[in-house]
Amino acid sequence: MTDEAVPDALATPVEPQGDEGERLHVLGLFVGFVTGLPQLIFPIFAAFFGTRGSDNPLISIAAVSAILLFSLFFRWLSWMRFRYHIGEHDIRIESGIVSRNARSIPFERIQDVSIEQKPLARLFALGEVKFETGGGDGDDAKLSFVSVEEANRLRELVKAHKSGQASVSHAEPLVPDADAPPIFAMDSNRVFVFGLYSFSLVIFAVLGGLAQQFDFLLPFEIWDFRHWIGVAEERGVTVENLNGIGWTAQIILALVALGGLIFIGFATGIIRTVLREYGFRLERTAKGFRRRRGLLTLTDAVMPAHRVQAAVVQTGPIRKRRGWHSLKFVSLAQDSKEETNFVAAPFATLAEIWPIAHAALIQEPDAAVRFRQGIAKWWLIRFVALIPAIIVAMWATMYFAEVPFQQAGLMLFFPLLFGLFWWLEWRCYGDFIDGKQIYVREGWWRQRLAIAPQVKVQTVEIYQGPIARRQGLASVNFGISGGSLEMIALPLETAQAIRDAVMEQVAAVDYAVVAGEARLSTNV
């Protein structure tokens, strides 16, 4: 989100309409219609190709226009029947054309209010307001779209109610808090370097998906390799010709193709990173952590510090050599999607990350701490359990595909590869517990250090599989709101001792007092 001045034509506050509630901004009709056009691609193509046999081209135009008009008409009906009410204790949203749906969200349940501006909405100074509770289902309600001024007013109203103000005026706009100095920010150079480390070939997956969806529009079968071989032969490209140009030319062509692939991967990573992380700014305010980022789609999200359940520091073997890491907070309202983790620092050094974690009352591990590596036979058992599957796969390959035994023997390479991966996982795994926090380090390629305060733990579960039980090994799973943390490859006696120690810390906390103090010290 930006703090740009809102044009006068769009800055008029929404007037209260009594019991009828308030409507969304009328320009949101156009924004929603345009952004929803991709959903009409298949009906439009069906109408166009269904009527193209007609001699009159106006019939095809009329069919496509009818689809667009029907879509706009139903959006208008939805807009007319949509109301939101700001009450003394809750926000009520009413929607539905035929079947009416009324949803009430108490202020005390709202954990997060975020404002998002996509490119077209940003052009008209509109924003999408998202209300999120700790129910674990993502956004509980959203208003698409209201003016930026109204979006800020709604967020400040929620903050005012959450802070326990005795009286809050719903008619007068509230002044947002002044920008605090950032505790972390990324300039353009940092974002560009981050993009270089975000190598991605997702563009080929997208193009492949589009080709799969719209292959009926092409005059040929895109996945018919014989067709492409025929096209190459028509242009004089044959296997004999390729063999005739010599090994040097073939190697040069292969290097050019590989270089093009690498260039596309780096370009894709840079573009995706710049679009998402441009202008990244994290502030620590009295309300919590406020994060703003985005080049085309602007997002402005605030997460209270007391919602932080754990911190996750991630890196990789290449990034780590240059000292780059990322910091994410596991929050109360997290669902199963990884993106719901609050990214506090996507590309930072440890010297920048730990002060942010301190603001959430999470401490880094002491440099002298030695992490417990875990018993190696835990990973050995997993490796041995794979051998029967490899034997069955080799037999099925030789029997059904009539592959000679010598070639099927190449499949032995895969268990050796998996064994190498698991050995690296064992070497990189580590856990540790002190008097206040739980630390779990794992991953050799995607290295991850999770830190959770013991007082945030909701449940502690000791788990033993049939083979691990015979070996006297166990895992300890710590359940926290919004996620979990697991220590593996533990002797059963050690697992029981860790469970007792953590539960002793949890039982000593009066959560009613903690919740009351958090409500007084934070607004949203």
Coordinates of N, CA and C in Angstrom, one line a residue, residues 189-200 265-273 276 315-325 346-348 445:
N189 N 18.4 -2.8 -5.3 CA 19.6 -3.7 -5.5 C 19.4 -5.1 -4.8
R190 N 18.9 -5.0 -3.6 CA 18.7 -6.2 -2.8 C 17.6 -7.1 -3.4
V191 N 16.5 -6.4 -3.9 CA 15.5 -7.2 -4.6 C 16.0 -7.9 -5.8
F192 N 16.9 -7.2 -6.6 CA 17.4 -7.8 -7.8 C 18.3 -9.0 -7.5
V193 N 19.2 -8.9 -6.5 CA 20.0 -10.0 -6.1 C 19.2 -11.1 -5.6
F194 N 18.1 -10.9 -4.9 CA 17.2 -11.9 -4.4 C 16.6 -12.6 -5.6
G195 N 16.3 -11.9 -6.7 CA 15.8 -12.5 -7.9 C 16.7 -13.4 -8.5
L196 N 18.0 -13.1 -8.5 CA 19.1 -14.0 -9.0 C 19.1 -15.3 -8.3
Y197 N 18.8 -15.3 -7.0 CA 18.8 -16.5 -6.2 C 17.5 -17.3 -6.4
S198 N 16.5 -16.7 -7.1 CA 15.2 -17.3 -7.2 C 15.0 -17.9 -8.6
F199 N 16.0 -18.6 -9.1 CA 16.0 -19.3 -10.4 C 14.7 -20.1 -10.5
S200 N 14.0 -20.0 -11.6 CA 12.7 -20.6 -11.7 C 12.4 -20.9 -13.2
G265 N 15.5 -19.0 -16.9 CA 15.3 -19.3 -15.5 C 15.6 -18.1 -14.6
F266 N 16.7 -17.5 -14.9 CA 17.1 -16.3 -14.1 C 16.1 -15.1 -14.4
A267 N 15.8 -14.9 -15.6 CA 14.9 -13.8 -15.9 C 13.5 -14.0 -15.3
T268 N 13.0 -15.3 -15.3 CA 11.7 -15.5 -14.6 C 11.8 -15.3 -13.1
G269 N 12.9 -15.7 -12.5 CA 13.1 -15.5 -11.1 C 13.1 -14.0 -10.7
I270 N 13.9 -13.3 -11.5 CA 14.0 -11.8 -11.2 C 12.7 -11.1 -11.4
I271 N 11.9 -11.4 -12.5 CA 10.6 -10.8 -12.7 C 9.6 -11.1 -11.6
R272 N 9.6 -12.4 -11.2 CA 8.6 -12.8 -10.2 C 9.0 -12.1 -8.8
T273 N 10.3 -12.0 -8.5 CA 10.7 -11.4 -7.3 C 10.4 -9.9 -7.2
R276 N 6.8 -9.2 -6.7 CA 6.2 -9.5 -5.4 C 6.9 -8.7 -4.3
T315 N 17.3 -21.1 4.6 CA 18.4 -20.7 3.6 C 18.6 -22.0 2.8
G316 N 19.7 -21.9 2.0 CA 20.1 -23.0 1.1 C 21.6 -23.1 1.0
P317 N 22.2 -24.1 0.5 CA 23.6 -24.3 0.5 C 24.3 -23.2 -0.3
I318 N 23.6 -22.6 -1.4 CA 24.2 -21.6 -2.2 C 24.1 -20.2 -1.5
R319 N 22.8 -20.0 -1.0 CA 22.6 -18.7 -0.3 C 23.4 -18.6 0.9
K320 N 23.5 -19.7 1.6 CA 24.2 -19.6 2.9 C 25.7 -19.2 2.8
R321 N 26.3 -19.6 1.7 CA 27.7 -19.2 1.5 C 27.9 -17.7 1.4
R322 N 26.8 -17.0 1.0 CA 26.8 -15.5 0.9 C 26.2 -14.9 2.1
G323 N 25.7 -15.7 3.0 CA 25.1 -15.2 4.3 C 23.7 -14.8 4.2
W324 N 22.9 -15.3 3.1 CA 21.5 -14.8 3.0 C 20.6 -15.9 3.6
H325 N 19.6 -15.4 4.3 CA 18.5 -16.2 4.9 C 17.2 -15.5 4.8
P346 N 12.3 -11.7 3.7 CA 12.5 -12.7 2.7 C 14.0 -12.9 2.2
F347 N 14.8 -11.9 2.4 CA 16.2 -12.0 1.9 C 17.1 -11.1 2.8
A348 N 17.7 -11.6 3.9 CA 18.4 -10.8 4.8 C 19.5 -11.6 5.4
W445 N 19.2 -29.2 1.5 CA 19.1 -28.3 0.4 C 18.2 -27.1 0.8

